[in-house]
CSV table of C-alpha atoms and ligand atoms in Angstrom, one decimal:
chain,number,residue,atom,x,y,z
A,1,UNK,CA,0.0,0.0,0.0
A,2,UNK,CA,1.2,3.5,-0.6
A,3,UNK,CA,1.6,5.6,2.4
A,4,UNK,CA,-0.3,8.9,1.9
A,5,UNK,CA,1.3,12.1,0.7
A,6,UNK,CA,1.7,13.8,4.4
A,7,UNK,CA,-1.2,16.4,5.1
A,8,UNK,CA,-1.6,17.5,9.0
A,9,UNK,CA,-3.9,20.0,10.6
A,10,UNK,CA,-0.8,21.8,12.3
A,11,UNK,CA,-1.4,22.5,16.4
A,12,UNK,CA,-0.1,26.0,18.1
A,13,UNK,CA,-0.2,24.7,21.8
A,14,UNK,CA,0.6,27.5,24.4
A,15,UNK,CA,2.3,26.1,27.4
A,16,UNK,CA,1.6,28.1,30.4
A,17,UNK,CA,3.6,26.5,33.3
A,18,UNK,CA,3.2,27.2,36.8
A,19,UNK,CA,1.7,30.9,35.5
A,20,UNK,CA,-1.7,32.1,36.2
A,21,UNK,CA,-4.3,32.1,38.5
A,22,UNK,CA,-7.7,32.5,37.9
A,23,UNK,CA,-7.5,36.1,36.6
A,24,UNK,CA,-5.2,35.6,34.4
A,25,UNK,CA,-8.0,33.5,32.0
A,26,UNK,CA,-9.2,37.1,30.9
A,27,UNK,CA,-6.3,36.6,28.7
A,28,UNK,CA,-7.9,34.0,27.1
A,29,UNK,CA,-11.2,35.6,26.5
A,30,UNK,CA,-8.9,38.3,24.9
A,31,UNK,CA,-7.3,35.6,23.2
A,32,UNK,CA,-10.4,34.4,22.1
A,33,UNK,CA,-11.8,37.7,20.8
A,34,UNK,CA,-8.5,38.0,18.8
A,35,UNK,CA,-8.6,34.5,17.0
A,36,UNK,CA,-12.2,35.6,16.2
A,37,UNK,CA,-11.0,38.4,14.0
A,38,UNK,CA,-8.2,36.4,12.2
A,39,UNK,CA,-7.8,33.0,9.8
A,40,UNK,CA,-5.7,30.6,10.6
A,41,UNK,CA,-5.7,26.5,9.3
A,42,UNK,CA,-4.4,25.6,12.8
A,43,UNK,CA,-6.0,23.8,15.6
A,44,UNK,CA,-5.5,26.1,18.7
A,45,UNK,CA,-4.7,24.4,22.7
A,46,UNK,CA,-3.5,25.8,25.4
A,47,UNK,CA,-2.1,24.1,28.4
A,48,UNK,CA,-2.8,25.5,31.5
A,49,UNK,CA,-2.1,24.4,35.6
A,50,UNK,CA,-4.1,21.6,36.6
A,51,UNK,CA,-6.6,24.2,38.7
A,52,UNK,CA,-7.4,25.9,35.2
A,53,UNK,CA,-8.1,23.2,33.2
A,54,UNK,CA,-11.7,22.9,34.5
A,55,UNK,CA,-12.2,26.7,34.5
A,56,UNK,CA,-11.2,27.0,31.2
A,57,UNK,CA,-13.2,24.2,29.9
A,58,UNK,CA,-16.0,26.4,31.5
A,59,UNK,CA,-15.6,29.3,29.0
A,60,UNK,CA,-16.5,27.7,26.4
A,61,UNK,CA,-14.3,28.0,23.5
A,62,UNK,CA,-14.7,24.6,22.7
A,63,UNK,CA,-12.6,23.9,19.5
A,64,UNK,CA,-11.4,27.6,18.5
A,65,UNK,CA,-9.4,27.0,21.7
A,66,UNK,CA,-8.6,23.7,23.5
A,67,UNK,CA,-8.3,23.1,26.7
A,68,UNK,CA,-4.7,20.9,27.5
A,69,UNK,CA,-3.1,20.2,31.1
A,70,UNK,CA,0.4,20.1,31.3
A,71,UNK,CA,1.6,16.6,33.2
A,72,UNK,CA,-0.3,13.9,34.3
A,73,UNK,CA,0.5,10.5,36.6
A,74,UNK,CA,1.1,7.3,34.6
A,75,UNK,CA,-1.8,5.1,37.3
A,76,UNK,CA,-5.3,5.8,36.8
A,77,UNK,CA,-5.8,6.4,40.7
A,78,UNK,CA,-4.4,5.2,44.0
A,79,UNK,CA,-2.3,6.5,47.0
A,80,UNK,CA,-0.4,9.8,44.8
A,81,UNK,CA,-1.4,12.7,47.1
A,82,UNK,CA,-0.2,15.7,45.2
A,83,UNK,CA,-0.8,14.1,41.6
A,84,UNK,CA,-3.5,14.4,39.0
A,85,UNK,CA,-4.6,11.4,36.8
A,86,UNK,CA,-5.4,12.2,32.9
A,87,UNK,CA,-9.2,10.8,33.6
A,88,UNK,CA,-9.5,13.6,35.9
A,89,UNK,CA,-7.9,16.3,33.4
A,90,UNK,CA,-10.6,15.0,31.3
A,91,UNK,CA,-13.0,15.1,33.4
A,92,UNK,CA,-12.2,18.7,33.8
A,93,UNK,CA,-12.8,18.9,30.0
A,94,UNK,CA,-9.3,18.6,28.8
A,95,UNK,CA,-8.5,17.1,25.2
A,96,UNK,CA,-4.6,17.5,25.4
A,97,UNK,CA,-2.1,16.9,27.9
A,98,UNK,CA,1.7,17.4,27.8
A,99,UNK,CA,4.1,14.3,29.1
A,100,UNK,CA,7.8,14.5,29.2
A,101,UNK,CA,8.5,18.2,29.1
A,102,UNK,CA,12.3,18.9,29.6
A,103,UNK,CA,11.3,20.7,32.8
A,104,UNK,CA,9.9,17.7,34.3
A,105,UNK,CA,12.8,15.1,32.7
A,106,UNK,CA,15.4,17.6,34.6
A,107,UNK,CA,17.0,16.5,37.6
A,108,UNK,CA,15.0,16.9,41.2
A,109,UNK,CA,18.0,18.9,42.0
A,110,UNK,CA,17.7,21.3,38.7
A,111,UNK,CA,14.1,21.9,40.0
A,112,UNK,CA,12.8,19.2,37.5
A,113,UNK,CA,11.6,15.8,38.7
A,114,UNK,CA,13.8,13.5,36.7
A,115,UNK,CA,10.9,11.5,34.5
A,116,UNK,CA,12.5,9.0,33.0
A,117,UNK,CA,11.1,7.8,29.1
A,118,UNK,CA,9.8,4.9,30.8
A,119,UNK,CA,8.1,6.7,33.3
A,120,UNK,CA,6.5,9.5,30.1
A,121,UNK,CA,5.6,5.8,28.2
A,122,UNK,CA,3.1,5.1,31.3
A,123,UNK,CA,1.5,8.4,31.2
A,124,UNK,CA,0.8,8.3,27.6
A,125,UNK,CA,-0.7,5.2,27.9
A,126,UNK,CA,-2.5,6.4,31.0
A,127,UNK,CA,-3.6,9.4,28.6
A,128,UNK,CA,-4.7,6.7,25.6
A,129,UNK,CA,-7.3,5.3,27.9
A,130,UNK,CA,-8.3,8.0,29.1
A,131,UNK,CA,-9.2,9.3,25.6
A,132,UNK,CA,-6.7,12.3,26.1
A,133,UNK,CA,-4.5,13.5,23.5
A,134,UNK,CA,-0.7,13.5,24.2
A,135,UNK,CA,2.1,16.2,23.1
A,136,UNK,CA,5.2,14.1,24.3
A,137,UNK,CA,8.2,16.0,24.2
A,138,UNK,CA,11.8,14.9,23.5
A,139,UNK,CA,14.8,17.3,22.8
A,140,UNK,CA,18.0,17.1,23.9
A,141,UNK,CA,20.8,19.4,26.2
A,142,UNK,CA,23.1,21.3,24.8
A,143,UNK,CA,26.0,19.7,26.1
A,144,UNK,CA,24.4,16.5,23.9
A,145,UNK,CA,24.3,18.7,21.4
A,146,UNK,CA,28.0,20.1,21.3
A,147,UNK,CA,29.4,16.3,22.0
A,148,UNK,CA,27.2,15.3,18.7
A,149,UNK,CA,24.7,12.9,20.8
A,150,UNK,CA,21.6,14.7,19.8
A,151,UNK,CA,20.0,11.6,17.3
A,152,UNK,CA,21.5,9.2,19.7
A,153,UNK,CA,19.3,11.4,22.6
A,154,UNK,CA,16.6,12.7,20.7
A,155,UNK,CA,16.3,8.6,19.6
A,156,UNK,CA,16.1,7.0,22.2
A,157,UNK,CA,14.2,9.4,24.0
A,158,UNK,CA,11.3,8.6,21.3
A,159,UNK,CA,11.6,4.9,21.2
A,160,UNK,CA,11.5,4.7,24.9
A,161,UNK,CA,8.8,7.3,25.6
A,162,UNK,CA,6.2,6.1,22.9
A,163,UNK,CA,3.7,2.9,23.4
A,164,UNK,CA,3.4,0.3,21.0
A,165,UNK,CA,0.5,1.7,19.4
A,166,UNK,CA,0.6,5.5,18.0
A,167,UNK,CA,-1.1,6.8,15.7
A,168,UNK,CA,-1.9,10.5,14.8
A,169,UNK,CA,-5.1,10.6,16.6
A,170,UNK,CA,-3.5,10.4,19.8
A,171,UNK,CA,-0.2,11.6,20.1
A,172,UNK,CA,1.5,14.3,18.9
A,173,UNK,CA,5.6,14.6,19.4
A,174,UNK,CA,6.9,18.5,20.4
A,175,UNK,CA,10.4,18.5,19.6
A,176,UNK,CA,12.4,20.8,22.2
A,177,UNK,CA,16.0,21.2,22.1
A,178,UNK,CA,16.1,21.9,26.0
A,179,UNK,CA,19.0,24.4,25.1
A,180,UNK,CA,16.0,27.2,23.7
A,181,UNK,CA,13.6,26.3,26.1
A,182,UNK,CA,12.9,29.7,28.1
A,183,UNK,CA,16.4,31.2,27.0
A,184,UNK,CA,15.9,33.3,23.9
A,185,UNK,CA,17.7,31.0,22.0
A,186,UNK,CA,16.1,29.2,19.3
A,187,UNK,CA,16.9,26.3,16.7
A,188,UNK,CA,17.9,27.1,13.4
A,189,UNK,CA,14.7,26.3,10.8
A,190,UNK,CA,17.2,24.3,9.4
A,191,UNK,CA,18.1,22.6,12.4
A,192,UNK,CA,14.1,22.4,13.7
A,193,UNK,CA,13.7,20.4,9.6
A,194,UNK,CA,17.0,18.0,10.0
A,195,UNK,CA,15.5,17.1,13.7
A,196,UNK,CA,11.6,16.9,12.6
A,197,UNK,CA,12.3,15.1,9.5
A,198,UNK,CA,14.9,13.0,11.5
A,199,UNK,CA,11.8,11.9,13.8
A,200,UNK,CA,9.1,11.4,11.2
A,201,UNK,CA,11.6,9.1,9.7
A,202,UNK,CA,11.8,7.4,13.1
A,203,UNK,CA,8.1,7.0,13.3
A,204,UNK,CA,7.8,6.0,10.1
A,205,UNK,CA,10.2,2.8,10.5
A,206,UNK,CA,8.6,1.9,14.2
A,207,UNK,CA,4.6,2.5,12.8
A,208,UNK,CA,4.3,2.1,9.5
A,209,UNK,CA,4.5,5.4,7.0
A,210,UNK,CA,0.8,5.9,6.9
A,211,UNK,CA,1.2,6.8,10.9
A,212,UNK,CA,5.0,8.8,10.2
A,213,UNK,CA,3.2,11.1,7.6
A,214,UNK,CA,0.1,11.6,9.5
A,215,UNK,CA,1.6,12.3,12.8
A,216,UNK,CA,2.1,16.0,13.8
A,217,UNK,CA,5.3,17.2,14.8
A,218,UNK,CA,5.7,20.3,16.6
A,219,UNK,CA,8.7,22.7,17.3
A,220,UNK,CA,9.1,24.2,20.7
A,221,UNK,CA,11.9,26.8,22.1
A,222,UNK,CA,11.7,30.3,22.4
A,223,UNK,CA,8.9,30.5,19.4
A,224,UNK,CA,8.2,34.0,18.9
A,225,UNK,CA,5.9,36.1,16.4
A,226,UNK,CA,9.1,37.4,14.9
A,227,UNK,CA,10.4,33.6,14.3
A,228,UNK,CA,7.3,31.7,14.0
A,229,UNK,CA,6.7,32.1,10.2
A,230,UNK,CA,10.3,30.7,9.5
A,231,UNK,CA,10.0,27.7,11.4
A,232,UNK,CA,6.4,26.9,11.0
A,233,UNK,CA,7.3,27.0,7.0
A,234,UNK,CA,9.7,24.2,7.3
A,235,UNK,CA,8.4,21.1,5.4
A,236,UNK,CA,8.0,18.7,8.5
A,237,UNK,CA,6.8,21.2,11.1
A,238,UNK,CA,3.9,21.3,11.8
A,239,UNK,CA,2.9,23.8,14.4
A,240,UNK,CA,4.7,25.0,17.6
A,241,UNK,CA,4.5,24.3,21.5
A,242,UNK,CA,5.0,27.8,22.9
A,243,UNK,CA,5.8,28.5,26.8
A,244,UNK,CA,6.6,32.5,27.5
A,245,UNK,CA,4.3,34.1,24.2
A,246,UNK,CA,1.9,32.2,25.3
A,247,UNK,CA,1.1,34.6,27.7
A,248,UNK,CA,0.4,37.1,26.0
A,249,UNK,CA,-2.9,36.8,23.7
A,250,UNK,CA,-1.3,39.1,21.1
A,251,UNK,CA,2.2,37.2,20.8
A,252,UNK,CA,0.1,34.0,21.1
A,253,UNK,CA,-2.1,35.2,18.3
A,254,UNK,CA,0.5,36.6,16.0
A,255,UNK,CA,2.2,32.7,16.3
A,256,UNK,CA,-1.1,31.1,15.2
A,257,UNK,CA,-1.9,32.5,12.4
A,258,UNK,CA,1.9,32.7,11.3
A,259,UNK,CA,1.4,28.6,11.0
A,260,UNK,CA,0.6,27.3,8.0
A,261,UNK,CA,-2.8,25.5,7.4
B,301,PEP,C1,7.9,25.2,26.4
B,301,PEP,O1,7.6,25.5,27.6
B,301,PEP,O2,7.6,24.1,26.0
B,301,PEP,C2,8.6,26.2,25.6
B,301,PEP,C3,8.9,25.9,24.4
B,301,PEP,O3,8.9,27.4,26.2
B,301,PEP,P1,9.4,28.8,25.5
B,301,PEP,O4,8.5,29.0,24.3
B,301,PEP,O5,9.2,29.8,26.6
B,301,PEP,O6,10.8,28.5,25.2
């Protein structure tokens, strides 16, 4: 059978980390009111803390705006004080949720929490039954990067973090070179299409082509209206995972309809 020629809805996510409180949803009505007035070919989530997800399920944007939590636990319940499950994200009325961001693979004593693949494997399976979409992320350091590991990383990160079945329904891969995560610094497009076609070709060989050119692959790191157009034109991009312009519904805006559709 020929695999079909690739053509993906692209996703902008916005990340929001451990930003916001209640008050700062206005920004997403604002947000709302400004994807209203523009067109854009992209499906739109944004990823909020866990005590936003229900609240912003609540405002109703339904698909112009998806609701997404960032993290959940890899059990569907037990004895995890602290933790959320991804039935009880959706629950809340989340569709998305990210596993294995850099800032939660990072060491406990970095601030992170030191997920290992395995560990990001059993919360997107815990996010497949649960009917949740998954944005896993994989990137590589920049000390990887300088000592010429990144495939080796980026790799093994993938074959390790992904279940046995995928398909482009559920899961979405953000690749993140942790090295322009938050710092200003951001892949080259060149270097964002080397890594993203060096992936598809990945999930091509694990899952068949007709899952590696359906799959969506998104480019996160310091995404910015100014850089957005660039990278989102590369061939095997298709969309971005944003943190910091999330924020901000005119940066966040400005990166959406940059994408291509
Ligand atoms: C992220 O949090 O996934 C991210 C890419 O952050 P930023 O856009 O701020 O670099």
């Amino acid at each position: 059978m020929t695999a079909p020629t690739k053509k993906i809805k692209p996703l902008v996510a916005g990340n929001w980390k451990m930003h916001g409180t209640g008050s700062h949803l206005r920004e997403l009505g604002r947000l709302n009111t400004s994807l209203s007035k523009h067109k854009f070919g992209c499906d739109v989530a944004v990823c909020v803390p866990a005590t936003l997800v229900h609240r912003l399920s609540a405002m109703k944007f339904g698909a112009k705006i998806m609701t997404g939590g960032q993290d959940c636990h890899g059990a569907q319940k037990g004895a995890h004080t602290g933790d959320v499950s991804a039935d009880m994200l959706k629950d809340a009325g989340a569709k998305w949720v990210i596993v294995g961001h850099s800032e939660r693979r990072a060491e406990v004593k970095r601030g992170g929490h030191g997920e290992t693949s395995k560990l990001v494997r059993e919360k997107v399976l815990a996010a497949q039954m649960a009917g949740l979409r998954s944005i896993v992320c994989v990137g590589e350091t920049l000390a990887e990067r300088k000592s010429g590991d990144t495939l080796k990383v980026v790799g093994a990160q993938l074959r390790q973090s992904l279940p046995d079945t995928c398909s482009a329904g559920d899961i979405v891969i953000a690749y993140e070179p942790v090295w322009a995560i938050g710092t200003g610094e951001t892949a080259s497009p060149a270097q964002a299409q080397e890594m993203h076609a060096f992936i598809r070709n990945l999930i091509s060989k694990a899952y068949g082509e007709v899952v590696g050119n359906s799959i969506s692959i998104l480019y996160g790191g310091s995404v910015k209206p100014a850089n957005a157009e660039e990278i989102f034109s590369k061939a095997d991009v298709d969309g971005g995972l944003i943190g910091g312009a999330s924020l901000k519904s005119a940066d966040f805006t400005a990166i959406v309809t940059a994408s291509k559709s």
